[in-house]
């Protein structure tokens, strides 16, 4: 493999919580252990869901925990021109189509897209808003996850496709498009992220194929839940990380990652150096979920 390039790519819907710090730390340690580059990208493509000041808070939290990234921070909100270029390329090569289907129409087809609009190569003349979908082929999507092993997309019922939205009706770029274009442009070849978006990997695989690029290697971590079983997330009001407790936060995240625990006398920078040296993917849990009450080291 060429030189390792990884990334952490949070959405600014709120400050980082323990679950997002755990993911950031895993991505950081994996990259640094393999002498790789670690990038920071802010996925600020959905203004209605974003919280004012969240980008600055995310950056402050990473800095407070000494998770220092390489190169400049990339903001997806500044990359619209690039996404439009890729959309035009996909249209020119027959890989996309305009879709006017409503949610009500598609609700009857939960297992796939019925292909109603596959012949629409131009925007509706009546002025109706339209999404843009990627036209997927019949190839079976499979990949080997570094932690979860062999993954295969379930076969769709006859008459249904895996076609998915890459630009929304409200003219916002879909996550799947932006993340693939950005990872290609940044040279990202290893992605460490949460198991809750493992299924997105199949859609992204179709995009990589359409754009004639090789997908990264993936490692999907267990999702962190609160003791009551709810996923730690900004939507579920997970408490923000306390930047004044950096060492304790890192040690808690290391426990969830089942990594060797650094000696207690080490300060935060030396704790990270120890953890970079002793990082081992084999110790990671393969469970789908972990709770903040878990100490998987026993």
CSV table of C-alpha atoms in Angstrom, one decimal:
chain,number,residue,atom,x,y,z
A,1,UNK,CA,0.0,0.0,0.0
A,2,UNK,CA,1.1,3.6,-0.6
A,3,UNK,CA,1.7,5.8,2.3
A,4,UNK,CA,-1.1,5.7,4.9
A,5,UNK,CA,-3.5,8.6,4.8
A,6,UNK,CA,-6.4,8.6,7.2
A,7,UNK,CA,-8.9,11.2,8.4
A,8,UNK,CA,-11.4,12.2,11.0
A,9,UNK,CA,-14.5,13.8,9.4
A,10,UNK,CA,-17.1,15.0,12.0
A,11,UNK,CA,-20.3,16.9,11.2
A,12,UNK,CA,-20.7,20.2,13.1
A,13,UNK,CA,-24.1,19.3,14.6
A,14,UNK,CA,-22.7,19.9,18.1
A,15,UNK,CA,-19.6,19.5,20.2
A,16,UNK,CA,-17.7,16.2,20.4
A,17,UNK,CA,-18.9,13.7,23.0
A,18,UNK,CA,-17.2,10.5,24.3
A,19,UNK,CA,-18.3,8.5,21.3
A,20,UNK,CA,-16.9,10.9,18.7
A,21,UNK,CA,-13.7,11.3,20.8
A,22,UNK,CA,-13.3,7.5,20.8
A,23,UNK,CA,-13.6,7.4,17.0
A,24,UNK,CA,-11.2,10.3,16.6
A,25,UNK,CA,-8.7,8.6,18.9
A,26,UNK,CA,-8.9,5.3,17.1
A,27,UNK,CA,-8.4,7.0,13.7
A,28,UNK,CA,-5.5,9.1,15.1
A,29,UNK,CA,-3.7,6.2,16.8
A,30,UNK,CA,-4.1,3.9,13.8
A,31,UNK,CA,-2.6,6.5,11.5
A,32,UNK,CA,0.3,7.4,13.7
A,33,UNK,CA,1.1,3.8,14.6
A,34,UNK,CA,1.6,3.1,10.9
A,35,UNK,CA,3.6,6.4,10.3
A,36,UNK,CA,0.7,7.8,8.4
A,37,UNK,CA,-0.9,11.2,7.7
A,38,UNK,CA,-4.0,12.1,9.7
A,39,UNK,CA,-6.4,14.7,8.2
A,40,UNK,CA,-9.3,16.7,9.7
A,41,UNK,CA,-12.3,17.4,7.5
A,42,UNK,CA,-15.5,19.1,8.7
A,43,UNK,CA,-18.6,17.7,6.9
A,44,UNK,CA,-20.7,20.9,7.0
A,45,UNK,CA,-23.1,20.2,4.2
A,46,UNK,CA,-26.4,20.3,6.0
A,47,UNK,CA,-26.9,23.8,7.5
A,48,UNK,CA,-30.4,23.0,9.0
A,49,UNK,CA,-28.8,20.4,11.2
A,50,UNK,CA,-25.6,22.3,12.2
A,51,UNK,CA,-25.0,24.2,15.4
A,52,UNK,CA,-23.5,27.6,15.4
A,53,UNK,CA,-19.9,27.5,16.6
A,54,UNK,CA,-19.7,23.7,16.5
A,55,UNK,CA,-16.8,23.6,14.1
A,56,UNK,CA,-14.7,25.8,16.4
A,57,UNK,CA,-15.7,23.6,19.4
A,58,UNK,CA,-14.6,20.5,17.6
A,59,UNK,CA,-11.3,21.9,16.7
A,60,UNK,CA,-10.8,23.2,20.3
A,61,UNK,CA,-11.6,19.7,21.7
A,62,UNK,CA,-9.1,17.9,19.4
A,63,UNK,CA,-6.4,20.4,20.2
A,64,UNK,CA,-7.1,20.2,24.0
A,65,UNK,CA,-6.7,16.4,23.7
A,66,UNK,CA,-3.4,16.8,21.7
A,67,UNK,CA,-5.0,15.0,18.6
A,68,UNK,CA,-3.1,17.1,16.1
A,69,UNK,CA,-3.8,16.7,12.4
A,70,UNK,CA,-1.7,17.2,9.3
A,71,UNK,CA,-2.3,19.9,6.7
A,72,UNK,CA,-5.1,22.4,6.6
A,73,UNK,CA,-8.7,21.6,7.8
A,74,UNK,CA,-11.0,21.0,4.8
A,75,UNK,CA,-14.5,22.3,5.0
A,76,UNK,CA,-17.0,20.6,2.7
A,77,UNK,CA,-19.0,23.8,2.5
A,78,UNK,CA,-16.2,25.3,0.4
A,79,UNK,CA,-16.1,22.5,-2.2
A,80,UNK,CA,-19.4,23.0,-4.0
A,81,UNK,CA,-17.7,23.7,-7.3
A,82,UNK,CA,-15.8,20.4,-7.1
A,83,UNK,CA,-18.9,18.4,-6.4
A,84,UNK,CA,-20.7,20.0,-9.4
A,85,UNK,CA,-17.8,19.0,-11.6
A,86,UNK,CA,-18.1,15.4,-10.5
A,87,UNK,CA,-21.9,15.5,-10.9
A,88,UNK,CA,-21.5,16.7,-14.5
A,89,UNK,CA,-19.0,13.9,-15.1
A,90,UNK,CA,-21.4,11.3,-13.8
A,91,UNK,CA,-24.2,12.6,-16.0
A,92,UNK,CA,-21.9,12.7,-19.1
A,93,UNK,CA,-20.9,9.1,-18.5
A,94,UNK,CA,-24.5,7.9,-18.0
A,95,UNK,CA,-24.0,7.1,-14.3
A,96,UNK,CA,-26.7,9.3,-12.9
A,97,UNK,CA,-30.3,10.4,-13.5
A,98,UNK,CA,-32.8,13.0,-12.2
A,99,UNK,CA,-35.4,11.6,-9.8
A,100,UNK,CA,-38.7,13.3,-9.0
A,101,UNK,CA,-40.1,10.4,-6.8
A,102,UNK,CA,-41.7,11.5,-3.5
A,103,UNK,CA,-41.1,9.9,-0.2
A,104,UNK,CA,-44.7,8.7,-0.2
A,105,UNK,CA,-44.1,6.9,-3.6
A,106,UNK,CA,-40.9,5.2,-2.4
A,107,UNK,CA,-42.4,4.2,1.0
A,108,UNK,CA,-43.9,1.2,-0.7
A,109,UNK,CA,-40.4,0.0,-1.7
A,110,UNK,CA,-38.3,-0.2,1.5
A,111,UNK,CA,-35.9,-2.8,0.1
A,112,UNK,CA,-34.6,-0.8,-2.8
A,113,UNK,CA,-35.3,1.8,-5.5
A,114,UNK,CA,-38.0,0.7,-8.1
A,115,UNK,CA,-36.3,2.5,-11.0
A,116,UNK,CA,-39.2,4.8,-11.9
A,117,UNK,CA,-37.0,7.7,-13.0
A,118,UNK,CA,-34.0,5.9,-14.5
A,119,UNK,CA,-34.7,7.3,-18.0
A,120,UNK,CA,-34.7,10.9,-16.8
A,121,UNK,CA,-31.4,12.4,-18.1
A,122,UNK,CA,-32.6,16.0,-17.9
A,123,UNK,CA,-34.2,18.1,-15.3
A,124,UNK,CA,-38.0,18.2,-15.3
A,125,UNK,CA,-39.4,20.8,-17.7
A,126,UNK,CA,-42.3,21.5,-15.4
A,127,UNK,CA,-40.0,23.1,-12.9
A,128,UNK,CA,-40.5,20.4,-10.2
A,129,UNK,CA,-37.6,19.8,-8.0
A,130,UNK,CA,-35.6,16.7,-8.6
A,131,UNK,CA,-32.9,14.8,-6.8
A,132,UNK,CA,-30.0,13.2,-8.6
A,133,UNK,CA,-29.4,9.5,-8.1
A,134,UNK,CA,-26.4,7.3,-9.0
A,135,UNK,CA,-27.4,4.5,-11.4
A,136,UNK,CA,-25.9,1.4,-9.9
A,137,UNK,CA,-25.1,-1.7,-11.9
A,138,UNK,CA,-25.9,-5.2,-11.0
A,139,UNK,CA,-22.4,-6.0,-9.5
A,140,UNK,CA,-22.4,-7.5,-6.1
A,141,UNK,CA,-20.8,-5.1,-3.6
A,142,UNK,CA,-18.4,-6.8,-1.2
A,143,UNK,CA,-15.5,-5.7,0.9
A,144,UNK,CA,-13.3,-6.9,3.7
A,145,UNK,CA,-13.4,-4.8,6.8
A,146,UNK,CA,-10.2,-4.8,8.9
A,147,UNK,CA,-12.2,-5.5,12.0
A,148,UNK,CA,-15.6,-6.9,11.0
A,149,UNK,CA,-14.4,-9.2,8.2
A,150,UNK,CA,-16.1,-10.0,4.9
A,151,UNK,CA,-19.1,-7.8,4.2
A,152,UNK,CA,-21.6,-8.3,1.4
A,153,UNK,CA,-24.6,-6.2,0.3
A,154,UNK,CA,-27.8,-8.3,0.5
A,155,UNK,CA,-29.4,-9.0,-2.9
A,156,UNK,CA,-32.3,-6.8,-3.8
A,157,UNK,CA,-35.7,-8.3,-4.8
A,158,UNK,CA,-36.3,-8.5,-8.5
A,159,UNK,CA,-37.2,-5.1,-10.0
A,160,UNK,CA,-35.5,-3.1,-7.3
A,161,UNK,CA,-32.1,-1.4,-7.6
A,162,UNK,CA,-29.5,0.0,-5.2
A,163,UNK,CA,-29.7,3.5,-6.9
A,164,UNK,CA,-29.3,6.2,-4.3
A,165,UNK,CA,-29.4,10.0,-4.0
A,166,UNK,CA,-26.2,11.9,-4.6
A,167,UNK,CA,-27.8,15.4,-4.7
A,168,UNK,CA,-31.0,16.1,-2.8
A,169,UNK,CA,-34.1,17.8,-4.0
A,170,UNK,CA,-33.3,20.8,-1.7
A,171,UNK,CA,-30.0,21.1,-3.7
A,172,UNK,CA,-27.8,20.0,-0.8
A,173,UNK,CA,-25.1,17.5,-1.7
A,174,UNK,CA,-25.6,14.1,-0.3
A,175,UNK,CA,-23.1,12.7,2.2
A,176,UNK,CA,-22.2,9.8,0.0
A,177,UNK,CA,-21.1,12.0,-2.9
A,178,UNK,CA,-19.1,14.4,-0.8
A,179,UNK,CA,-17.3,11.9,1.3
A,180,UNK,CA,-16.1,9.9,-1.7
A,181,UNK,CA,-15.0,12.9,-3.7
A,182,UNK,CA,-13.2,14.3,-0.7
A,183,UNK,CA,-11.5,11.0,0.1
A,184,UNK,CA,-10.4,10.7,-3.5
A,185,UNK,CA,-9.0,14.2,-3.7
A,186,UNK,CA,-7.2,13.9,-0.3
A,187,UNK,CA,-5.8,10.6,-1.1
A,188,UNK,CA,-7.4,8.9,1.8
A,189,UNK,CA,-6.7,5.1,1.7
A,190,UNK,CA,-7.6,4.0,5.3
A,191,UNK,CA,-10.9,5.0,6.9
A,192,UNK,CA,-11.5,4.2,10.6
A,193,UNK,CA,-15.1,5.1,11.6
A,194,UNK,CA,-18.2,3.8,13.5
A,195,UNK,CA,-20.1,0.7,12.7
A,196,UNK,CA,-23.3,2.7,12.4
A,197,UNK,CA,-22.3,3.8,8.9
A,198,UNK,CA,-20.9,0.5,7.7
A,199,UNK,CA,-23.8,0.1,5.3
A,200,UNK,CA,-22.8,3.4,3.6
A,201,UNK,CA,-19.6,1.6,2.4
A,202,UNK,CA,-21.6,-0.3,-0.2
A,203,UNK,CA,-23.0,2.9,-1.7
A,204,UNK,CA,-19.6,4.5,-1.6
A,205,UNK,CA,-18.2,1.5,-3.4
A,206,UNK,CA,-20.6,2.1,-6.3
A,207,UNK,CA,-19.4,5.7,-6.5
A,208,UNK,CA,-15.8,4.7,-6.5
A,209,UNK,CA,-16.5,2.3,-9.3
A,210,UNK,CA,-18.3,5.0,-11.3
A,211,UNK,CA,-15.5,7.4,-10.8
A,212,UNK,CA,-12.9,4.7,-11.6
A,213,UNK,CA,-11.0,4.9,-8.3
A,214,UNK,CA,-10.1,2.3,-5.8
A,215,UNK,CA,-11.9,2.5,-2.4
A,216,UNK,CA,-10.0,2.9,0.8
A,217,UNK,CA,-9.5,0.1,3.3
A,218,UNK,CA,-12.1,0.3,6.1
A,219,UNK,CA,-12.2,-0.4,9.8
A,220,UNK,CA,-15.6,0.0,11.4
A,221,UNK,CA,-15.5,0.3,15.2
A,222,UNK,CA,-18.3,-0.7,17.6
A,223,UNK,CA,-20.8,2.1,18.3
A,224,UNK,CA,-20.7,3.5,21.8
A,225,UNK,CA,-24.0,3.6,23.8
A,226,UNK,CA,-24.9,5.1,27.1
A,227,UNK,CA,-25.7,2.6,29.9
A,228,UNK,CA,-29.4,2.8,29.0
A,229,UNK,CA,-28.6,1.5,25.5
A,230,UNK,CA,-29.1,4.7,23.6
A,231,UNK,CA,-26.3,5.5,21.1
A,232,UNK,CA,-24.1,8.3,22.2
A,233,UNK,CA,-24.9,11.0,19.7
A,234,UNK,CA,-25.6,14.7,19.5
A,235,UNK,CA,-29.2,14.0,18.6
A,236,UNK,CA,-29.6,12.0,21.9
A,237,UNK,CA,-28.0,14.9,23.8
A,238,UNK,CA,-24.8,13.1,24.7
A,239,UNK,CA,-22.9,15.4,27.1
A,240,UNK,CA,-20.0,17.4,25.5
A,241,UNK,CA,-16.5,16.4,26.3
A,242,UNK,CA,-14.9,18.4,29.1
A,243,UNK,CA,-11.7,19.8,27.6
A,244,UNK,CA,-10.3,20.3,31.1
A,245,UNK,CA,-10.3,16.5,31.6
A,246,UNK,CA,-8.2,15.6,28.6
A,247,UNK,CA,-6.1,12.8,30.2
A,248,UNK,CA,-9.1,11.2,31.9
A,249,UNK,CA,-11.1,11.3,28.6
A,250,UNK,CA,-8.3,9.7,26.6
A,251,UNK,CA,-7.9,7.0,29.2
A,252,UNK,CA,-11.6,6.3,29.1
A,253,UNK,CA,-11.6,6.1,25.3
A,254,UNK,CA,-8.5,3.8,25.4
A,255,UNK,CA,-10.5,1.5,27.8
A,256,UNK,CA,-13.4,1.3,25.3
A,257,UNK,CA,-10.8,0.6,22.5
A,258,UNK,CA,-9.4,-2.3,24.7
A,259,UNK,CA,-5.9,-1.0,24.2
A,260,UNK,CA,-3.0,-1.4,26.7
A,261,UNK,CA,-3.4,1.2,29.4
A,262,UNK,CA,-0.5,3.7,29.7
A,263,UNK,CA,1.2,4.1,33.2
A,264,UNK,CA,-0.8,6.5,35.3
A,265,UNK,CA,2.2,8.8,35.9
A,266,UNK,CA,2.3,9.8,32.2
A,267,UNK,CA,1.0,13.2,31.1
A,268,UNK,CA,-1.3,13.5,28.2
A,269,UNK,CA,1.3,13.9,25.4
A,270,UNK,CA,3.3,10.9,26.8
A,271,UNK,CA,0.1,8.9,27.2
A,272,UNK,CA,-0.6,9.4,23.5
A,273,UNK,CA,3.0,8.5,22.6
A,274,UNK,CA,2.7,5.3,24.6
A,275,UNK,CA,-0.7,4.5,22.9
A,276,UNK,CA,0.7,5.1,19.4
A,277,UNK,CA,3.5,2.7,20.1
A,278,UNK,CA,1.3,0.0,21.6
A,279,UNK,CA,-1.8,0.4,19.3
A,280,UNK,CA,-3.0,-3.0,18.2
A,281,UNK,CA,-6.1,-3.6,16.0
A,282,UNK,CA,-6.4,-7.1,17.3
A,283,UNK,CA,-7.5,-5.9,20.7
A,284,UNK,CA,-10.5,-4.0,19.3
A,285,UNK,CA,-13.9,-5.5,20.1
A,286,UNK,CA,-15.8,-6.9,17.2
A,287,UNK,CA,-19.2,-6.3,18.9
A,288,UNK,CA,-21.6,-4.0,17.2
A,289,UNK,CA,-22.2,-2.0,20.4
A,290,UNK,CA,-20.3,-1.1,23.5
A,291,UNK,CA,-21.6,0.9,26.4
A,292,UNK,CA,-19.8,3.5,28.5
A,293,UNK,CA,-20.1,1.1,31.4
A,294,UNK,CA,-18.1,-1.6,29.6
A,295,UNK,CA,-14.5,-2.2,30.5
A,296,UNK,CA,-13.6,-4.7,27.7
A,297,UNK,CA,-10.2,-5.3,29.2
A,298,UNK,CA,-11.9,-7.0,32.2
